[in-house]
Tab-separated table of C-alpha atoms in Angstrom:
chain	number	residue	atom	x	y	z
A	1	VAL	CA	0.540	-0.109	0.034
A	2	ILE	CA	1.704	3.575	-1.147
A	3	THR	CA	-0.187	6.320	1.445
A	4	ASN	CA	1.086	9.923	1.110
A	5	THR	CA	3.760	11.537	3.718
A	6	TYR	CA	5.201	14.562	4.142
A	7	ASN	CA	7.749	15.395	7.179
A	8	PRO	CA	7.030	19.026	9.271
A	9	SER	CA	10.632	20.324	8.900
A	10	TRP	CA	10.464	20.853	5.501
A	11	TYR	CA	7.616	22.932	4.327
A	12	VAL	CA	10.642	25.524	3.431
A	13	PHE	CA	11.280	24.818	0.038
A	14	LYS	CA	14.453	23.721	-0.879
A	15	PRO	CA	16.081	26.437	-4.275
A	16	GLY	CA	18.815	24.123	-4.614
A	17	THR	CA	20.028	22.295	-7.593
A	18	PRO	CA	17.932	18.924	-7.427
A	19	VAL	CA	20.843	15.602	-7.639
A	20	GLN	CA	19.707	12.944	-9.589
A	21	SER	CA	19.700	9.731	-7.787
A	22	SER	CA	21.154	6.358	-9.012
A	23	SER	CA	18.019	5.707	-10.277
A	24	ALA	CA	17.426	8.650	-12.341
A	25	SER	CA	20.352	8.832	-13.806
A	26	GLY	CA	21.629	5.656	-14.320
A	27	SER	CA	25.190	6.405	-12.700
A	28	PRO	CA	25.680	5.487	-9.513
A	29	PRO	CA	26.584	9.053	-7.310
A	30	CYS	CA	29.787	8.690	-5.099
A	31	GLY	CA	28.420	8.351	-2.213
A	32	ALA	CA	31.045	8.119	0.945
A	33	VAL	CA	29.936	4.772	3.124
A	34	VAL	CA	28.617	1.528	3.098
A	35	VAL	CA	26.919	-0.889	5.186
A	36	ASP	CA	29.234	-3.639	6.404
A	37	LYS	CA	26.522	-6.198	8.087
A	38	SER	CA	28.183	-8.902	8.054
A	39	ASN	CA	28.558	-8.497	11.846
A	40	SER	CA	24.777	-8.213	12.098
A	41	SER	CA	24.209	-6.857	15.479
A	42	LEU	CA	26.635	-4.183	14.891
A	43	PRO	CA	26.564	-2.927	11.583
A	44	GLN	CA	29.625	-1.054	10.179
A	45	LEU	CA	29.836	2.168	7.954
A	46	GLY	CA	32.764	1.282	5.715
A	47	ALA	CA	34.746	2.845	2.402
A	48	ASN	CA	32.301	2.964	-0.651
A	49	PRO	CA	34.441	0.983	-2.697
A	50	SER	CA	33.743	3.876	-6.064
A	51	CYS	CA	35.205	6.374	-4.402
A	52	PRO	CA	37.000	5.057	-0.880
A	53	SER	CA	39.087	8.267	-0.270
A	54	ARG	CA	35.440	9.896	0.305
A	55	PHE	CA	35.376	7.669	3.808
A	56	GLN	CA	38.207	9.545	6.050
A	57	HIS	CA	35.662	12.283	5.782
A	58	VAL	CA	33.409	10.783	8.149
A	59	GLN	CA	34.556	11.890	11.438
A	60	ARG	CA	32.488	11.454	14.341
A	61	LEU	CA	32.298	13.726	17.310
A	62	PRO	CA	34.476	12.959	20.088
A	63	ASN	CA	31.822	12.234	23.132
A	64	HIS	CA	32.761	13.945	26.146
A	65	GLY	CA	30.770	11.481	28.611
A	66	ALA	CA	27.132	11.454	27.238
A	67	ASP	CA	24.973	9.170	26.871
A	68	LEU	CA	22.198	10.890	23.917
A	69	THR	CA	22.994	12.416	21.259
A	70	VAL	CA	19.747	14.803	20.360
A	71	ALA	CA	20.215	15.561	16.871
A	72	TYR	CA	18.471	18.053	15.298
A	73	LEU	CA	17.840	19.362	11.169
A	74	TYR	CA	17.921	22.515	10.559
A	75	TYR	CA	17.315	24.739	7.149
A	76	ARG	CA	17.058	28.103	7.859
A	77	ASP	CA	15.194	27.597	10.686
A	78	THR	CA	17.190	30.738	12.534
A	79	GLU	CA	13.945	31.347	14.710
A	80	TYR	CA	13.849	27.746	16.146
A	81	LEU	CA	17.292	27.082	16.583
A	82	GLU	CA	16.647	30.875	18.740
A	83	ARG	CA	14.114	29.100	20.878
A	84	HIS	CA	15.864	25.770	21.221
A	85	VAL	CA	18.895	27.429	22.765
A	86	LYS	CA	16.806	29.079	24.871
A	87	HIS	CA	15.165	26.194	26.144
A	88	TRP	CA	18.411	24.189	26.080
A	89	ILE	CA	20.059	26.738	28.880
A	90	THR	CA	17.228	25.765	31.601
A	91	LEU	CA	17.441	22.571	31.390
A	92	PRO	CA	19.444	20.874	34.873
A	93	ARG	CA	22.970	20.945	34.360
A	94	ASP	CA	23.450	17.418	35.044
A	95	LEU	CA	20.636	16.529	32.387
A	96	LEU	CA	23.230	18.379	29.659
A	97	LYS	CA	26.475	16.552	30.522
A	98	ARG	CA	24.591	13.509	29.343
A	99	ILE	CA	23.067	14.917	26.075
A	100	SER	CA	25.443	16.006	23.099
A	101	ILE	CA	23.780	18.716	20.491
A	102	LEU	CA	24.457	18.155	16.787
A	103	ILE	CA	22.667	19.953	14.297
A	104	VAL	CA	22.911	19.267	10.503
A	105	ASP	CA	22.688	22.177	9.033
A	106	ASP	CA	21.831	20.642	4.935
A	107	GLY	CA	23.120	23.599	2.970
A	108	SER	CA	21.602	26.748	4.491
A	109	PRO	CA	22.753	29.744	3.217
A	110	MET	CA	25.381	31.341	5.612
A	111	ASP	CA	23.067	34.083	6.822
A	112	HIS	CA	20.445	32.125	7.456
A	113	SER	CA	23.103	29.191	8.772
A	114	ALA	CA	23.077	27.288	11.884
A	115	ARG	CA	26.845	28.259	12.278
A	116	ALA	CA	25.154	32.108	12.556
A	117	VAL	CA	22.799	31.495	15.103
A	118	LEU	CA	25.290	29.481	17.826
A	119	GLU	CA	27.677	32.007	17.272
A	120	LYS	CA	25.118	35.061	18.183
A	121	MET	CA	23.977	33.301	21.287
A	122	ARG	CA	27.247	32.700	22.835
A	123	ALA	CA	25.719	33.777	25.954
A	124	CYS	CA	24.800	30.141	26.570
A	125	ASP	CA	27.010	27.182	28.303
A	126	VAL	CA	25.282	24.285	26.330
A	127	ARG	CA	27.016	21.393	24.177
A	128	ALA	CA	26.739	21.737	20.664
A	129	ALA	CA	28.464	21.091	17.379
A	130	VAL	CA	27.138	21.889	13.840
A	131	VAL	CA	27.795	20.215	10.426
A	132	ARG	CA	26.871	21.857	7.420
A	133	VAL	CA	26.264	20.012	3.803
A	134	GLY	CA	28.110	21.931	1.795
A	135	GLU	CA	25.538	21.812	-1.431
A	136	ASP	CA	21.981	23.191	-1.128
A	137	ILE	CA	20.211	19.956	-2.308
A	138	ARG	CA	16.512	20.279	-2.594
A	139	TRP	CA	14.644	17.947	-0.639
A	140	ASN	CA	17.860	16.182	1.006
A	141	ILE	CA	16.004	14.445	3.955
A	142	GLY	CA	17.413	10.617	4.039
A	143	GLY	CA	20.675	12.355	3.119
A	144	ALA	CA	21.095	14.694	6.364
A	145	ARG	CA	19.441	11.552	8.656
A	146	ASN	CA	22.021	9.531	7.681
A	147	LEU	CA	24.489	11.915	8.132
A	148	ALA	CA	23.257	12.242	11.373
A	149	PHE	CA	23.743	8.597	12.336
A	150	ALA	CA	27.010	8.322	10.856
A	151	LEU	CA	28.738	11.232	12.778
A	152	ALA	CA	26.701	11.408	15.884
A	153	PRO	CA	29.028	10.346	18.839
A	154	THR	CA	27.016	8.075	21.148
A	155	GLU	CA	25.110	5.230	20.360
A	156	LEU	CA	21.987	5.874	21.615
A	157	VAL	CA	20.287	9.048	19.235
A	158	LEU	CA	17.457	10.666	19.472
A	159	LEU	CA	16.201	12.401	16.148
A	160	VAL	CA	14.409	15.347	15.303
A	161	ASP	CA	13.486	17.779	13.221
A	162	ALA	CA	14.204	21.590	13.817
A	163	ASP	CA	10.433	22.823	14.449
A	164	GLN	CA	9.671	20.514	16.814
A	165	LEU	CA	10.954	20.993	20.402
A	166	VAL	CA	12.155	18.684	22.904
A	167	THR	CA	11.110	18.256	26.169
A	168	GLN	CA	13.219	17.741	29.491
A	169	SER	CA	10.368	15.370	30.401
A	170	LEU	CA	11.538	13.531	26.800
A	171	LEU	CA	14.810	13.953	27.347
A	172	GLU	CA	14.421	12.206	30.566
A	173	TRP	CA	11.795	9.402	29.213
A	174	SER	CA	14.928	8.608	26.332
A	175	LEU	CA	17.327	8.246	28.700
A	176	ARG	CA	15.243	5.377	31.031
A	177	HIS	CA	14.131	3.751	27.503
A	178	SER	CA	17.549	3.309	26.682
A	179	LYS	CA	17.825	-0.468	27.651
A	180	TYR	CA	15.240	-1.096	25.089
A	181	ALA	CA	17.000	0.720	22.624
A	182	LEU	CA	20.594	-0.376	23.041
A	183	ALA	CA	19.669	-4.196	23.978
A	184	ARG	CA	17.742	-4.833	20.645
A	185	CYS	CA	17.441	-3.639	17.243
A	186	ASP	CA	13.906	-1.725	18.997
A	187	ILE	CA	13.578	1.519	16.706
A	188	PHE	CA	10.294	3.913	19.056
A	189	LEU	CA	8.843	6.512	16.310
A	190	ASP	CA	5.261	7.348	16.490
A	191	PHE	CA	6.202	10.478	18.933
A	192	PRO	CA	3.072	12.387	20.268
A	193	ARG	CA	3.537	15.914	20.075
A	194	LYS	CA	1.534	19.103	20.585
A	195	PHE	CA	0.927	22.611	19.842
A	196	PRO	CA	2.086	25.171	22.069
A	197	ASN	CA	-0.729	25.987	23.714
A	198	GLY	CA	-1.549	22.190	24.828
A	199	ARG	CA	-4.014	21.549	21.460
A	200	ARG	CA	-3.075	17.775	20.334
A	201	HIS	CA	-1.113	17.226	16.905
A	202	ARG	CA	-1.195	13.563	15.462
A	203	VAL	CA	2.459	11.584	15.780
A	204	HIS	CA	5.494	13.054	14.560
A	205	PRO	CA	6.308	10.930	10.806
A	206	ALA	CA	10.287	10.958	11.455
A	207	THR	CA	10.967	11.543	14.824
A	208	MET	CA	13.135	8.371	15.997
A	209	LEU	CA	14.905	7.351	19.420
A	210	THR	CA	17.528	4.166	18.654
A	211	SER	CA	20.564	2.890	18.218
A	212	ARG	CA	23.238	3.858	15.363
A	213	SER	CA	23.753	-0.150	15.304
A	214	SER	CA	20.330	-0.368	14.770
A	215	TYR	CA	19.665	2.324	12.238
A	216	TRP	CA	22.566	0.985	10.272
A	217	ARG	CA	21.608	-2.252	10.477
A	218	VAL	CA	17.530	-1.397	9.072
A	219	GLY	CA	19.596	0.419	6.635
A	220	GLY	CA	19.159	4.133	6.854
A	221	CYS	CA	17.693	5.902	5.004
A	222	ASP	CA	17.319	5.705	0.855
A	223	GLU	CA	19.023	8.021	-0.535
A	224	ASP	CA	17.107	7.615	-4.048
A	225	PHE	CA	14.466	9.936	-2.905
A	226	VAL	CA	17.038	12.987	-1.897
A	227	GLY	CA	16.341	15.423	-4.628
A	228	ASN	CA	12.125	15.432	-5.181
A	229	TYR	CA	9.435	15.365	-1.660
A	230	GLY	CA	7.901	12.116	0.025
A	231	PHE	CA	8.085	8.981	1.030
A	232	THR	CA	11.189	9.201	3.418
A	233	ASP	CA	9.587	7.697	6.126
A	234	VAL	CA	7.563	5.336	4.366
A	235	HIS	CA	10.459	3.458	2.911
A	236	PHE	CA	12.494	3.419	6.205
A	237	ALA	CA	9.104	1.393	7.508
A	238	ALA	CA	9.402	-0.680	5.088
A	239	ARG	CA	12.757	-1.516	5.591
A	240	LEU	CA	11.877	-1.719	9.062
A	241	ARG	CA	9.632	-4.403	8.690
A	242	GLN	CA	11.213	-6.075	6.496
A	243	THR	CA	14.806	-6.858	8.629
A	244	PRO	CA	14.770	-9.652	10.700
A	245	GLY	CA	15.155	-9.057	14.451
A	246	CYS	CA	14.104	-5.458	14.872
A	247	GLN	CA	11.099	-4.418	15.983
A	248	ARG	CA	8.863	-0.480	15.572
A	249	ILE	CA	7.636	0.548	19.130
A	250	SER	CA	4.902	3.315	19.273
A	251	SER	CA	6.389	6.011	21.300
A	252	GLU	CA	2.876	7.158	21.635
A	253	ARG	CA	1.632	3.583	22.733
A	254	PRO	CA	4.178	1.045	24.012
A	255	ILE	CA	3.132	-2.502	23.376
A	256	MET	CA	4.064	-5.714	25.269
A	257	LYS	CA	4.828	-8.116	22.204
A	258	HIS	CA	7.850	-5.543	21.368
A	259	VAL	CA	9.880	-6.450	24.496
A	260	ALA	CA	11.445	-9.844	25.797
A	261	ASN	CA	9.686	-10.373	29.038
A	262	PHE	CA	6.802	-9.008	31.133
A	263	THR	CA	9.146	-7.076	34.172
A	264	ASP	CA	10.105	-5.026	31.087
A	265	ALA	CA	6.968	-5.020	29.330
A	266	MET	CA	5.517	-2.803	32.254
A	267	ALA	CA	8.477	-0.687	32.622
A	268	LEU	CA	7.710	0.706	28.941
A	269	GLU	CA	6.046	3.941	29.090
A	270	PRO	CA	4.515	6.547	26.661
A	271	ALA	CA	6.672	9.124	25.566
A	272	PRO	CA	6.029	13.074	26.637
A	273	PRO	CA	5.137	14.721	23.506
A	274	LEU	CA	7.370	16.824	21.438
A	275	ILE	CA	6.129	20.334	21.387
A	276	HIS	CA	5.152	21.395	17.411
A	277	LEU	CA	6.194	24.535	16.623
A	278	GLU	CA	3.526	25.894	14.719
A	279	ARG	CA	4.769	26.977	10.485
A	280	VAL	CA	2.795	27.378	7.269
A	281	HIS	CA	2.211	24.619	6.350
A	282	SER	CA	2.327	23.922	1.796
A	283	GLY	CA	1.902	21.462	-0.446
A	284	HIS	CA	4.387	19.574	-2.412
A	285	ASP	CA	4.363	17.237	-5.701
A	286	ILE	CA	5.322	13.916	-4.195
A	287	ALA	CA	4.637	12.209	-7.771
A	288	ALA	CA	7.977	11.940	-8.802
A	289	ASN	CA	8.883	9.496	-4.984
A	290	LYS	CA	5.923	7.816	-5.616
A	291	ALA	CA	6.593	5.996	-8.538
A	292	ILE	CA	10.571	5.575	-7.778
A	293	LEU	CA	8.568	4.015	-3.922
A	294	ARG	CA	6.504	1.966	-6.391
A	295	LYS	CA	9.528	0.558	-8.571
A	296	LYS	CA	11.271	-0.514	-5.138
A	297	PHE	CA	8.282	-2.232	-3.616
A	298	GLN	CA	7.366	-3.901	-7.189
A	299	GLY	CA	11.697	-4.873	-7.422
A	300	ARG	CA	12.231	-2.852	-10.496
A	301	LEU	CA	14.621	-0.752	-8.654
A	302	PRO	CA	17.062	-1.629	-6.279
A	303	TRP	CA	17.849	-0.402	-2.320
A	304	SER	CA	20.607	1.891	-2.157
A	305	THR	CA	23.126	0.797	-0.582
A	306	ASP	CA	25.438	3.637	-0.763
A	307	TYR	CA	25.101	6.743	1.329
A	308	LEU	CA	26.535	10.270	1.999
A	309	ARG	CA	26.018	11.588	-1.585
A	310	PHE	CA	26.898	15.295	-0.653
A	311	SER	CA	30.089	17.121	0.983
A	312	TRP	CA	29.881	18.465	4.342
A	313	GLU	CA	32.221	20.202	7.063
A	314	TRP	CA	32.261	20.480	10.874
A	315	VAL	CA	31.606	24.224	11.129
A	316	PHE	CA	31.132	24.346	15.106
A	317	GLY	CA	32.190	22.027	18.159
A	318	ALA	CA	34.094	19.608	15.923
A	319	ASP	CA	35.679	18.981	19.085
A	320	GLY	CA	32.455	18.017	21.165
A	321	LEU	CA	33.442	20.902	24.143
A	322	ALA	CA	32.382	23.990	21.970
A	323	GLN	CA	29.536	25.929	24.125
A	324	CYS	CA	26.654	28.002	22.274
């Protein structure tokens, strides 16, 4: 079944030049990495044989005692990032010590970059880092997510979009539920959310809590969808369903069947909601990616095996110690 989907973090139209996918161009682009699943429990990222020199740029952020990476996808979201920073500085110090904040700036113009926001707000003492994609690629949703999971300093990752505010309660919930995400191939999806006025919103289609190894065991996001809008989430969910030993857990309503025993099942808690920062919704053409998804489901297009088909650089906090 093919359904329409959207990712609310990407309503800002990205004016950059579309990048041809391997399926569209006929020649594989030079992705930096491939996934080695020879050890199924801990898959590793390795150099792409077609361009092994690019693998040296996969420099993971140092981990200075953090237990959780909160990875934000960002594109020209200056107002939202300022709100995040103001929220971060209200969090308890003991909690902040357990968290590493990673911002993936997906090719924003320099005057709207995440780095510019953090440098302007130097008064805060929260550890944060920014990696910037070198090209302004239209709808690079899957590529940005893959970069976050390639560079995150901790095994446990909470991936969110820039228009979702992560509350203290949700951070604490994520740390309490780390044993599920780290002990098995459990991927928490379907996070509840609400508007700032308290009104409930539908679950978020892309926010996830999982381990780096589980994300790559599933296969990450297919970058053949980059350049057009839609269906990245649908395809990731399909990959998850087809990965032996991996489970999708609804964060809104955790279910017993996903855990090994009754004691663990009783310890599962519904996730506290994200705060959805409102923005104007607009329609997007989903026809191209709908056709790609159908071909992949029908076996007429292969599922991608190479990742990070773009350049990137650390522009803020590459040592893991920088404070915004």
